[in-house]
Short mmCIF file of C-alpha atoms in Angstrom, two decimals:
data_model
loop_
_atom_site.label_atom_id
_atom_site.label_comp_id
_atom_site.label_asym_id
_atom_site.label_seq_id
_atom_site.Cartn_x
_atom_site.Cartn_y
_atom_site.Cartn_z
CA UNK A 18 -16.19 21.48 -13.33
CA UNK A 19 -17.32 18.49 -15.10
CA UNK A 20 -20.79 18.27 -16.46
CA UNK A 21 -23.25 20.23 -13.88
CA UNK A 22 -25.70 18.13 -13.75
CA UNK A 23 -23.67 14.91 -14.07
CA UNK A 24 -23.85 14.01 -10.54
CA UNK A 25 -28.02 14.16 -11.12
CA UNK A 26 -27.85 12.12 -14.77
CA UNK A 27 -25.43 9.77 -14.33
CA UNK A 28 -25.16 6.43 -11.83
CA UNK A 29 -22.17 5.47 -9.81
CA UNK A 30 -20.38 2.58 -11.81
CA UNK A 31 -16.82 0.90 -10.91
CA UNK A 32 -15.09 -1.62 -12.54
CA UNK A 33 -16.33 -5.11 -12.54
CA UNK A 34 -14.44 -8.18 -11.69
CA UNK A 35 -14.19 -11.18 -12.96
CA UNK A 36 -16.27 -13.60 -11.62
CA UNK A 37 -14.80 -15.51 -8.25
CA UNK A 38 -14.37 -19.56 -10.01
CA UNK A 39 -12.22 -17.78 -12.57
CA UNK A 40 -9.99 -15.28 -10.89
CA UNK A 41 -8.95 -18.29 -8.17
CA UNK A 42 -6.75 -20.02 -11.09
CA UNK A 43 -4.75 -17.39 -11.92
CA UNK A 44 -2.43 -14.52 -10.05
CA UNK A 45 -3.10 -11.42 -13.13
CA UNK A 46 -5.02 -8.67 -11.84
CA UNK A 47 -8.69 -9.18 -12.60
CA UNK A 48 -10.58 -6.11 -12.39
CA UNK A 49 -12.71 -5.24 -16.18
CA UNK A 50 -11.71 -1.79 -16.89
CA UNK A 51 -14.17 0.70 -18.14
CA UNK A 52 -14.60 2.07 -22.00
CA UNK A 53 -13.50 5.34 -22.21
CA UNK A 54 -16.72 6.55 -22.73
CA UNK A 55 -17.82 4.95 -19.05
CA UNK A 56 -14.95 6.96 -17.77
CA UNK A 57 -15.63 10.24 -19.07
CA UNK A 58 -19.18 9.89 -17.98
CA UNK A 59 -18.10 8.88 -14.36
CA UNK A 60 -15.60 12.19 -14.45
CA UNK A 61 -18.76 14.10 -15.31
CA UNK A 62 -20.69 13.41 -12.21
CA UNK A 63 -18.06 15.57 -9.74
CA UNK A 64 -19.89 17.93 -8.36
CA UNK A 65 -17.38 21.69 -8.27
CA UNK A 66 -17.66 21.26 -4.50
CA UNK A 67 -17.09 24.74 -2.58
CA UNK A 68 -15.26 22.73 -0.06
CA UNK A 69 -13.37 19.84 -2.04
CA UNK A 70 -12.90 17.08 0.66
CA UNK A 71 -11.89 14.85 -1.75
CA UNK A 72 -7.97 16.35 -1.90
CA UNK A 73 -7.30 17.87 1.16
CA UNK A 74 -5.71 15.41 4.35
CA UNK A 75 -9.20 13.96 5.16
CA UNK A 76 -9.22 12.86 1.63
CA UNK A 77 -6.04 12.71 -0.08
CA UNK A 78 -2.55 12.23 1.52
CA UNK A 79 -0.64 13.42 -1.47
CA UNK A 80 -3.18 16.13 -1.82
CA UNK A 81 -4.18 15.26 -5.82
CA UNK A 82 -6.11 17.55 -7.40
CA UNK A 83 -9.24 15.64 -7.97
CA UNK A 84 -11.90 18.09 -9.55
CA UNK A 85 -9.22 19.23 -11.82
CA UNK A 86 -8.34 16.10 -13.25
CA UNK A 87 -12.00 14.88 -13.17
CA UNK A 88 -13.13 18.35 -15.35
CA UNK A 89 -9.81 17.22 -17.89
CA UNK A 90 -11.18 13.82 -18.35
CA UNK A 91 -14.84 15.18 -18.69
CA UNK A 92 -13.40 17.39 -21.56
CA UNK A 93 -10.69 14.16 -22.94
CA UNK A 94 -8.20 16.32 -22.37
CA UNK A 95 -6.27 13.21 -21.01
CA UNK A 96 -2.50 14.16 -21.48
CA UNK A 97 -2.99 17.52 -19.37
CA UNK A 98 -4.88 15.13 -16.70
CA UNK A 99 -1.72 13.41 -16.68
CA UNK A 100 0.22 16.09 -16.00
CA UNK A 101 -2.17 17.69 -13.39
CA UNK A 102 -2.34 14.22 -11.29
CA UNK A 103 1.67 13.74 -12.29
CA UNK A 104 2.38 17.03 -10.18
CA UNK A 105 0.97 15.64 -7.07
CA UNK A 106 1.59 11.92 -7.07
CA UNK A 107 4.69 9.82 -8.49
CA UNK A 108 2.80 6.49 -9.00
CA UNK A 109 -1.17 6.78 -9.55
CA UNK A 110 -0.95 3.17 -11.17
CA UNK A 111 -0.03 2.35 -7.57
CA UNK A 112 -2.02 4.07 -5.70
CA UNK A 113 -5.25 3.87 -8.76
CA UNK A 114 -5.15 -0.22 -7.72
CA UNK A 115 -4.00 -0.46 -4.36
CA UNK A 116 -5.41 2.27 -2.24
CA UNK A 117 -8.43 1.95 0.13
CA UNK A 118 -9.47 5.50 -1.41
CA UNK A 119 -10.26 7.36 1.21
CA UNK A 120 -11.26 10.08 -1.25
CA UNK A 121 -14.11 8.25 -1.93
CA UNK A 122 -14.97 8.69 1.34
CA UNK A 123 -14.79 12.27 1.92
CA UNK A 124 -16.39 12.88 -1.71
CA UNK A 125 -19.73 15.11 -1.03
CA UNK A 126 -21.24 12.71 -2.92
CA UNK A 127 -20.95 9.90 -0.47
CA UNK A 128 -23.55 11.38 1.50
CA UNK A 129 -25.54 9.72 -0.53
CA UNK A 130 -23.47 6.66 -1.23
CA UNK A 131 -22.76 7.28 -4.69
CA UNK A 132 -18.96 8.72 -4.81
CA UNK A 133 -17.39 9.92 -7.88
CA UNK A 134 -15.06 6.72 -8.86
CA UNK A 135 -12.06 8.35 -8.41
CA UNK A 136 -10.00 5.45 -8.25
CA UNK A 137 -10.93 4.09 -11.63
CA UNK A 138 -10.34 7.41 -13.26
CA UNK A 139 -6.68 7.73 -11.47
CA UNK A 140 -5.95 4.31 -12.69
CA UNK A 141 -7.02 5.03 -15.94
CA UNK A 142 -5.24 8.08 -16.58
CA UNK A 143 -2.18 6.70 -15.19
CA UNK A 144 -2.79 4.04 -17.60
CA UNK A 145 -3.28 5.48 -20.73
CA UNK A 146 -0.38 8.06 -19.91
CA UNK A 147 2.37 5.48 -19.86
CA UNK A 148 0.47 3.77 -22.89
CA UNK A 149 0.89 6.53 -25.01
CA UNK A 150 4.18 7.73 -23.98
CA UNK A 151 3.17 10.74 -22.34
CA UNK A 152 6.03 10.04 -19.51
CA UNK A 153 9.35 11.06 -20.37
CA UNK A 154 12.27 10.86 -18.10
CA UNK A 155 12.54 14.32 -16.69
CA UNK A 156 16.81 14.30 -16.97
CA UNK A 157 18.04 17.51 -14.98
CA UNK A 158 19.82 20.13 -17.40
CA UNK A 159 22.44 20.32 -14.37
CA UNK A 160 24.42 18.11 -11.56
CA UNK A 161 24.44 19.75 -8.18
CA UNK A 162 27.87 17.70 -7.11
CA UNK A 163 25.83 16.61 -4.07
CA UNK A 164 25.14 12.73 -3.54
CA UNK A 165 22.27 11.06 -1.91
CA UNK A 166 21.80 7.83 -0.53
CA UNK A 167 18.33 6.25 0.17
CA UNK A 168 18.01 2.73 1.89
CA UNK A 169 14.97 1.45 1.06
CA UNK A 170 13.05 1.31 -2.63
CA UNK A 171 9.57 1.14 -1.24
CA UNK A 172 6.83 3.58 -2.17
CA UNK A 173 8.11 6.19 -0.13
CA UNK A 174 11.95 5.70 -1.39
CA UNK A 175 10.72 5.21 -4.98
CA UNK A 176 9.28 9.04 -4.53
CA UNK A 177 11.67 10.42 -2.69
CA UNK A 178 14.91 8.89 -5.00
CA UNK A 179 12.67 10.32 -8.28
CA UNK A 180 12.16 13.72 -7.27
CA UNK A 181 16.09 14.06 -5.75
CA UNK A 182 17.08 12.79 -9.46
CA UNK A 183 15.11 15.36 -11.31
CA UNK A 184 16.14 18.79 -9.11
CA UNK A 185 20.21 16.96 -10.22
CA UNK A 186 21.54 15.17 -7.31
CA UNK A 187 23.41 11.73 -8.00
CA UNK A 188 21.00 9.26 -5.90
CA UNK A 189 21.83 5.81 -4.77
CA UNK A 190 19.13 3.46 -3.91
CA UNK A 191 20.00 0.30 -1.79
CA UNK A 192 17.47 -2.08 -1.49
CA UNK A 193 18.01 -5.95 0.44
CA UNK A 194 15.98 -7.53 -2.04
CA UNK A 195 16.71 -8.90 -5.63
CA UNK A 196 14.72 -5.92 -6.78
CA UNK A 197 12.85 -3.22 -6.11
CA UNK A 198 9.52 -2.09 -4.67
CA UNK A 199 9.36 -3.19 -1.05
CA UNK A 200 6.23 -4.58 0.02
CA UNK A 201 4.68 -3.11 -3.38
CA UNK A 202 6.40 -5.98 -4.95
CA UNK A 203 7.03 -8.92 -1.93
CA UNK A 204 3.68 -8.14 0.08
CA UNK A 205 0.74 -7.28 -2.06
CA UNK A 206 -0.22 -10.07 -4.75
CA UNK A 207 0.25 -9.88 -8.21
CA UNK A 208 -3.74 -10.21 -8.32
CA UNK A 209 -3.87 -6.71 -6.66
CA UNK A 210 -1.27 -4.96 -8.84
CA UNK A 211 0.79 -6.96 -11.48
CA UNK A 212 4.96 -6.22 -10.87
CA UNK A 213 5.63 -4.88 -14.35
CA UNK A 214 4.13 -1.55 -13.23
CA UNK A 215 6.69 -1.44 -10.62
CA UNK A 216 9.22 -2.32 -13.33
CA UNK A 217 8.21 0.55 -15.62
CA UNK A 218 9.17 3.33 -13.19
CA UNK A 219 12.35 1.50 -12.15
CA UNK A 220 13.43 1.79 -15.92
CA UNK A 221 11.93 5.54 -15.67
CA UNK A 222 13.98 6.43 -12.63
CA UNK A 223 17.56 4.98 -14.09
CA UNK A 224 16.99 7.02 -17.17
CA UNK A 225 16.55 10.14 -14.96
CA UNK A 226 19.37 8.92 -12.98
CA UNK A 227 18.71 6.81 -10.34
CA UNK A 228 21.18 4.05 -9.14
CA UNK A 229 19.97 1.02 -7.71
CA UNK A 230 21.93 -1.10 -5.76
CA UNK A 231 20.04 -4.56 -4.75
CA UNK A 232 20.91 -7.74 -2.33
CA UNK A 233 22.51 -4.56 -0.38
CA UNK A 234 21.30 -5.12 3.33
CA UNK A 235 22.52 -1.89 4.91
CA UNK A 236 23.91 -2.72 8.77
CA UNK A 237 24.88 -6.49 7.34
CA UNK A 238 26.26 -6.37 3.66
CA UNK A 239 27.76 -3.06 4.58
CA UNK A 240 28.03 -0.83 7.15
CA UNK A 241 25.91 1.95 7.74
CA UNK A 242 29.20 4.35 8.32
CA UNK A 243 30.66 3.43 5.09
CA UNK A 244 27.61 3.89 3.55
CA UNK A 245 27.34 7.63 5.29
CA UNK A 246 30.50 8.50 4.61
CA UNK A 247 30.46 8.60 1.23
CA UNK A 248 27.17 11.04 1.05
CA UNK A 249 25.91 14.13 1.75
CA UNK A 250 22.21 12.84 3.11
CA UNK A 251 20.68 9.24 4.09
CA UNK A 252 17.64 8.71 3.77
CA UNK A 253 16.12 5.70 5.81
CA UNK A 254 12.77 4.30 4.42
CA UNK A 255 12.90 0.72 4.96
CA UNK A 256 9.96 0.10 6.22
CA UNK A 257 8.25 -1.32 9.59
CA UNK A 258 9.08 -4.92 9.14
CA UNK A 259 8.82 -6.19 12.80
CA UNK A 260 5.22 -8.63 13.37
CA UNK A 261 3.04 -7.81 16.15
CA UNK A 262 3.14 -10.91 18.14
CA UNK A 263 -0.17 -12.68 19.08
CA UNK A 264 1.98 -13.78 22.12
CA UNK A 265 -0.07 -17.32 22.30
CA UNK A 266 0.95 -20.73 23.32
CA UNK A 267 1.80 -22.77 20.34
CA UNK A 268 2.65 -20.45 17.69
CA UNK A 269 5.51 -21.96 17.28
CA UNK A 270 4.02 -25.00 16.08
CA UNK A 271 4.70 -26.34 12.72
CA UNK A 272 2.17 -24.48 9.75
CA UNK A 273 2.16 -21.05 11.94
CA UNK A 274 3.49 -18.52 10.10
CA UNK A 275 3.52 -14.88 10.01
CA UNK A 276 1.65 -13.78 7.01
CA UNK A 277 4.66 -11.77 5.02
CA UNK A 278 7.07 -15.11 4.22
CA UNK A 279 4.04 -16.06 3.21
CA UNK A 280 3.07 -13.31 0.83
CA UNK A 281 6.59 -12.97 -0.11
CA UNK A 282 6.80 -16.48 -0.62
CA UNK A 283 4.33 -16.74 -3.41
CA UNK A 284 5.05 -13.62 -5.28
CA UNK A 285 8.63 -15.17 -5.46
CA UNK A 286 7.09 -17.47 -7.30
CA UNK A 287 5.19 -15.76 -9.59
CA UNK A 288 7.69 -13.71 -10.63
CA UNK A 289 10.22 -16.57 -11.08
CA UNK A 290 12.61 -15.68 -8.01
CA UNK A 291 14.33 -18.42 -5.52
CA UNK A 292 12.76 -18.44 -2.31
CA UNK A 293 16.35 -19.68 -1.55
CA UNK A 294 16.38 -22.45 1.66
CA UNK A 295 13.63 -21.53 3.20
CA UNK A 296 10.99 -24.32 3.43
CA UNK A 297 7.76 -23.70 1.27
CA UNK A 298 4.48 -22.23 2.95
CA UNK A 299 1.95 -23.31 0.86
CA UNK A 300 -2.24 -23.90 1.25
CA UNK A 301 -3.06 -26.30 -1.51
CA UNK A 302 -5.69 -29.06 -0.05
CA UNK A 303 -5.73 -27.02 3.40
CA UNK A 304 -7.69 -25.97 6.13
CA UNK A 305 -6.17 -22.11 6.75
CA UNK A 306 -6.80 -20.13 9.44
CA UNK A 307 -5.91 -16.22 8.51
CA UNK A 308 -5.32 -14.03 11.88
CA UNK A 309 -6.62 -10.75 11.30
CA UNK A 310 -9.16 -8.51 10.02
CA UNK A 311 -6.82 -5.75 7.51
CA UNK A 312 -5.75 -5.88 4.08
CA UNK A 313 -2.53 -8.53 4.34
CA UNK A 314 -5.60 -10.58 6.38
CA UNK A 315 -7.15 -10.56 2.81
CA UNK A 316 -4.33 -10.78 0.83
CA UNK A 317 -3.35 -13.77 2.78
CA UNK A 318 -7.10 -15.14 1.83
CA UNK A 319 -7.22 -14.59 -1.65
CA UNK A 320 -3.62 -15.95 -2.13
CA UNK A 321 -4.66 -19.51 0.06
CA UNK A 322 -7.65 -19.75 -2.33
CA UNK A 323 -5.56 -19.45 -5.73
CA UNK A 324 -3.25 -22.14 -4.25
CA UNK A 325 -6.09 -24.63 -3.87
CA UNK A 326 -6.98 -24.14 0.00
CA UNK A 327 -10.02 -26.43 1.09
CA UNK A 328 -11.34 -23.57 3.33
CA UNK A 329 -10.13 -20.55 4.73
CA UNK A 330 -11.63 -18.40 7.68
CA UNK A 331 -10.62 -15.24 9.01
CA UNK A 332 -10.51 -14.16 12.47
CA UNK A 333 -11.37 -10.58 13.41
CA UNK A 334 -10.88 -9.51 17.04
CA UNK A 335 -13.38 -6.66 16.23
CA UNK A 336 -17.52 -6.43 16.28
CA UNK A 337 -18.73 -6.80 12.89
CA UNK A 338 -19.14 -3.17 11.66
CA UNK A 339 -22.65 -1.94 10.45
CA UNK A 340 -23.61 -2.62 6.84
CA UNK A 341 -24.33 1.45 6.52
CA UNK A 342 -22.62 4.25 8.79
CA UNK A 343 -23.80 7.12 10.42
CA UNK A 344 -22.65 9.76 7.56
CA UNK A 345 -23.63 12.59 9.86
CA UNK A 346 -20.94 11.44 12.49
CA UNK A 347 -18.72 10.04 9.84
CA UNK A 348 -18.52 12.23 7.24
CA UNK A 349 -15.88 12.97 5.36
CA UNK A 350 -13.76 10.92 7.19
CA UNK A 351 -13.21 7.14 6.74
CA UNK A 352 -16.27 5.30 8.39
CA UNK A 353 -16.17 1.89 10.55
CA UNK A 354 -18.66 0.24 8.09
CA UNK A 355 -18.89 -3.62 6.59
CA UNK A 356 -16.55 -3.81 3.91
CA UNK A 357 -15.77 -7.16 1.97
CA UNK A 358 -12.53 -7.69 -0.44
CA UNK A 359 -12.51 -9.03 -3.38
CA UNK A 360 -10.39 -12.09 -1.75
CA UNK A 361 -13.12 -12.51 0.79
CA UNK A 362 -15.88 -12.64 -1.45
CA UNK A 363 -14.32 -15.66 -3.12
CA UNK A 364 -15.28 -17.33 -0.41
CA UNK A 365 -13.90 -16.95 3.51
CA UNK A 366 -15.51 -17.32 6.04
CA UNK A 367 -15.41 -14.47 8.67
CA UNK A 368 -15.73 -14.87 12.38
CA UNK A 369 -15.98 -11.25 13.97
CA UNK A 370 -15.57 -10.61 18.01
CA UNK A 371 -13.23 -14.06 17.80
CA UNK A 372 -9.75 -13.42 19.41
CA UNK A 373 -7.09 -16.65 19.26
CA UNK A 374 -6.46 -18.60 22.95
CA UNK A 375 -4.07 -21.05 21.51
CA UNK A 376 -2.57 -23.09 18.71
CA UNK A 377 -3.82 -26.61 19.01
CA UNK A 378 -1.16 -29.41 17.86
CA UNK A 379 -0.41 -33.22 17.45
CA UNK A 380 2.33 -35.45 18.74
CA UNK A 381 4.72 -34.17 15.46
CA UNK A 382 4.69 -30.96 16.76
CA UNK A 383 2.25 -29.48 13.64
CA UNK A 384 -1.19 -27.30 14.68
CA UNK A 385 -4.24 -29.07 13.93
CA UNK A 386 -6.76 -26.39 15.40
CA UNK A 387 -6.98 -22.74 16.69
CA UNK A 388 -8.75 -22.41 19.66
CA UNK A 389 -10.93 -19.22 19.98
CA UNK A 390 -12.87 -17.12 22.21
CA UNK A 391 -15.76 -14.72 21.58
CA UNK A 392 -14.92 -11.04 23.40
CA UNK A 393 -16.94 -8.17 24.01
CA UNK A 394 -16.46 -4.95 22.44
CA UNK A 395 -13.85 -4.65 25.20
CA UNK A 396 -12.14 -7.85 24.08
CA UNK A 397 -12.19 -9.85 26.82
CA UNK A 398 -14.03 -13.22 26.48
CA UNK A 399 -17.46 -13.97 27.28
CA UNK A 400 -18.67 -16.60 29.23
CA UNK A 401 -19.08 -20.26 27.08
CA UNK A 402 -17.49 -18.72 24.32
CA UNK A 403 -14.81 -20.74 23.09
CA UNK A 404 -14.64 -23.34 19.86
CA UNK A 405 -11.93 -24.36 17.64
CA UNK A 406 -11.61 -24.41 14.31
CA UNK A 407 -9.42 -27.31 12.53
CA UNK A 408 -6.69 -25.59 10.45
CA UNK A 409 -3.91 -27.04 8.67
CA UNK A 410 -1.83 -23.56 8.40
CA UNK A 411 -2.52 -20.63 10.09
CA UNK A 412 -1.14 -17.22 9.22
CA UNK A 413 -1.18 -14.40 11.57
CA UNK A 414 -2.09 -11.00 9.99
CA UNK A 415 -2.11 -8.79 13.19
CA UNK A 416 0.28 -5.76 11.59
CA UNK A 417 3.82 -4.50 12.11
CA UNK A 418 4.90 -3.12 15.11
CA UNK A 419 8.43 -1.20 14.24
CA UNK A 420 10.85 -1.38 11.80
CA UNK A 421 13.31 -4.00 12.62
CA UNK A 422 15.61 -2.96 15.27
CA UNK A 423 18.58 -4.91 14.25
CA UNK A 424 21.69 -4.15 12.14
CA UNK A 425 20.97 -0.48 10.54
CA UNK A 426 18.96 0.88 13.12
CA UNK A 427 21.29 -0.50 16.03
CA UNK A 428 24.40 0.85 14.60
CA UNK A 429 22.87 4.26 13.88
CA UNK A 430 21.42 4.72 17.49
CA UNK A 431 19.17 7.63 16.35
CA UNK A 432 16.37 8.23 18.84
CA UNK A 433 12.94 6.58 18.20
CA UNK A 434 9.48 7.38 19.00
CA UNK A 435 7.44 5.61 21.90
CA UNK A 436 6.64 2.63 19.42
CA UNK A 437 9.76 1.88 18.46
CA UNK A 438 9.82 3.86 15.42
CA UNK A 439 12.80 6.39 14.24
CA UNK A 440 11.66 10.01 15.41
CA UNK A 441 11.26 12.56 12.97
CA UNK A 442 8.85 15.34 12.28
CA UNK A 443 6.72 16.02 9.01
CA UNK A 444 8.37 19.40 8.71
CA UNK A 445 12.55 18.64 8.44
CA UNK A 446 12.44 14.59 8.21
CA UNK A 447 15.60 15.19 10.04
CA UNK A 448 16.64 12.02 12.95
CA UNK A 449 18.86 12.68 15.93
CA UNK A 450 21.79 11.79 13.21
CA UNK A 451 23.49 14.45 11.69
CA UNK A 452 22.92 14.27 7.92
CA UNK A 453 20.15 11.21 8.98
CA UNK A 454 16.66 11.77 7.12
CA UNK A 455 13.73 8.93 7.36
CA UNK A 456 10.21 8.75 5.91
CA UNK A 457 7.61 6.57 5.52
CA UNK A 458 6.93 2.99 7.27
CA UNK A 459 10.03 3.47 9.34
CA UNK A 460 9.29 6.87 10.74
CA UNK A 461 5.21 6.85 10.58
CA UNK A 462 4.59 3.32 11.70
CA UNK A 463 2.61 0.82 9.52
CA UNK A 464 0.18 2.95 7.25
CA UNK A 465 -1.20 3.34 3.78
CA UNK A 466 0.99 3.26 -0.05
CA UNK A 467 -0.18 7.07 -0.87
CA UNK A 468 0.79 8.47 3.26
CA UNK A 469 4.50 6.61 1.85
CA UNK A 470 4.36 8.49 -1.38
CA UNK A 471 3.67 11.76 0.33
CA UNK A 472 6.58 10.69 3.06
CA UNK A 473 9.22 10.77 0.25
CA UNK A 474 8.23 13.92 -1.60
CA UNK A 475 8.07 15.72 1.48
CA UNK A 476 11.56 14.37 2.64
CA UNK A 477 13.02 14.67 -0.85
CA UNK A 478 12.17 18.60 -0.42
CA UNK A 479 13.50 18.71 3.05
CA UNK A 480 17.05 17.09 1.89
CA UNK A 481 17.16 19.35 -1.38
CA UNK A 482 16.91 22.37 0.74
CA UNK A 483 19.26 21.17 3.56
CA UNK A 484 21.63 20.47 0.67
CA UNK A 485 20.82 23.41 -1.13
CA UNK A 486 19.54 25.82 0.83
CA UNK A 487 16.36 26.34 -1.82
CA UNK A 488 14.53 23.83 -2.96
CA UNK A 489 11.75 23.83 -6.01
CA UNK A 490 10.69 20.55 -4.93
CA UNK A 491 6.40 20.66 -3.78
CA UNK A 492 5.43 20.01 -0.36
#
């Protein structure tokens, strides 16, 4: 399994970035890719683990078959990497840019700190795959007369609508946006993952069959019975939409926003689309105040900065982590450790252990300040602990609570889960709803790109053997 002694020989290297003053003026992705040659030397350093944490839950939501595809790339056996990482995972140039890797993490190797790069190398093999034309539709020999209809075209409906298409069933994707990719496309930056990736598996899917129907806002452009009616399965993966609320006096000031029109906003913009009447949210020659610790936190940093922000800090509720964790009581789970973005390092400042009081304002009714606390690691403020910090916008990161309860989901009336999210097991996908499926965001809560991916393959099996009553669809 790759080069035995790799792990011994050869160094950890990732990609580099380009350097902070440059990436700021521009929304392409930035990261330097490795030669070839840099790859296949970082393949060779995985280790043939006898226990490979690396692809099992701890590791790897969609379960990828990491040493395998490492050993192919040590050999340059690229196209049959394809195919091996193809078999477990839809989009790797997704999840090869965008996910936290928690691979990485469990790898054996990062006892030491030195993980295999197995992000790079699933980005790169994604890469060269649709490069070289490795990817042909897979078009289904036969039609199974059943019909499908999927609400949502986020990660987890992307997956599910491709693997329905290529076991035959006619599958309809609705999506309330001008096009598709959920939050992969409105909610992470173009800096993070440019939208023509998202556009080459759109065109992928229609050739295999796939019909996508957009500006279709299921409960409000149509009716979710009509929609029902006229297929055998619904599938509901639109997401969990609905903001935490800080619940704080003055955030309804003027420049408080939540951070997704904000993010969705911009890559409107960069992509060409209206952003219709709303009225702009933009940082250019502002003070910004970011609300949050998590990735939209950062995404919302490293977008204020391209836009010509004077300043941005970020607010995290939490202690400031330890630079190195405890691997012993970590291990090969993801650690609590001190991890800076590449938005951040362009230059944020981070206040840890700072939770928001209020939303200072003037006489026009805009905020001019935040007013903070320092907390304990209970979170409750300590004594002389408050300051403000002037801010021109703020955006409030905190996370989604639920999916959206109005329209679809309060004319379906399927039972949800204590947090407001529809209720549905990992086995069936099944809702209270008779011929009802959901995956993803809307039945999981708020969680990671590769935990939707695996969501819609499992669901897509779950439907084709409802349907069926057999299914050749992977778990």
């Amino acid at each position: 399994m790759g080069k035995h002694t790799g792990f011994l020989e050869v160094d950890r290297q990732e990609a580099r970035y380009e350097p902070a003053s440059d990436r700021v003026r521009h929304y392409n992705e930035f990261a330097v890719p490795l030669t070839e040659g840099e790859i296949v030397r970082q393949a060779s350093r995985c280790m043939d683990c006898g226990i490979p944490y690396c692809h099992g839950d701890t590791g790897c939501p969609v379960n990828n078959q990491i040493p395998d595809w490492n050993d192919l790339v040590y050999q340059r056996d690229w196209e049959e990497a394809s195919e091996n990482l193809h078999s477990t995972n839809n989009f790797p140039e997704f999840t090869g840019r965008i996910c936290p890797a928690p691979c990485e993490e469990a790898c054996t190797l990062n006892l030491e700190d030195q993980p295999v790069t197995i992000k790079n190398i699933e980005q790169t093999i994604a890469d060269r795959a649709i490069k070289n034309g490795w990817l042909k539709p897979q078009v289904p020999e036969t039609k199974t007369g059943k019909k499908i209809a999927i609400i949502g075209s986020g990660p987890a409906g992307m997956a599910a609508a491709q693997q329905l298409a290529r076991v035959g069933h006619e599958v309809h994707v609705y999506e309330r946006e001008a096009k598709a990719g959920g939050l992969l496309r409105y909610g992470i930056p173009d800096f993070k993952m440019e939208k023509h990736h998202i556009d080459w598996r759109v065109e992928q899917m229609e050739a295999e069959g796939v019909i996508f129907h957009y500006n279709e806002n299921i409960g409000v452009t149509r009716s979710f019975a009509n929609l029902q009616k006229n297929h055998d399965a619904v599938l509901l993966s639109g997401g969990a939409e609905h903001p935490r609320d800080p619940g704080v006096e003055g955030q309804d000031l003027g420049g408080v926003h939540y951070a997704m029109p904000y993010l969705t906003q911009q890559n409107k913009r960069v992509s060409g689309e209206e952003i219709g009447d709303e009225a702009p949210i933009l940082a250019n020659g502002k003070r910004v105040v970011v609300i949050g610790g998590g990735d939209t936190a950062s995404d919302c940093v490293g977008t204020a900065f391209r836009q010509g922000a004077v300043s941005v800090t970020q607010l995290d509720i939490r202690p400031q982590p330890p630079e190195k964790e405890d691997k012993l009581t970590s291990w090969p789970h993801w650690a609590i450790k001190m991890r800076t973005s590449s938005s951040q390092a362009e230059g944020a400042n981070r206040e840890f252990q700072a939770a928001t009081v209020e939303m200072i304002g003037n006489d026009l009714g805009h905020v001019t300040g935040v007013k903070c606390t320092r907390v304990d690691e209970k979170r409750d403020p300590v004594e002389n602990g408050e300051f403000i910090l002037r801010a021109d916008l703020v955006l409030m990161a905190i996370g989604f609570a639920h999916p959206l309860q109005e329209g679809l989901l309060a004319e379906l009336g399927a039972d949800l889960d204590p947090r407001k999210n529809l209720f549905a097991d990992t086995l069936s996908y099944r809702t209270s709803v008779d011929g009802v499926y959901a995956a993803g965001d809307m039945r999981r809560g708020q969680s990671l790109v590769v935990w939707a991916i695996r969501e819609g393959r499992q669901a897509a099996r779950a439907i084709d053997m409802d349907l069926m009553g057999a299914t050749t669809l992977p778990r």
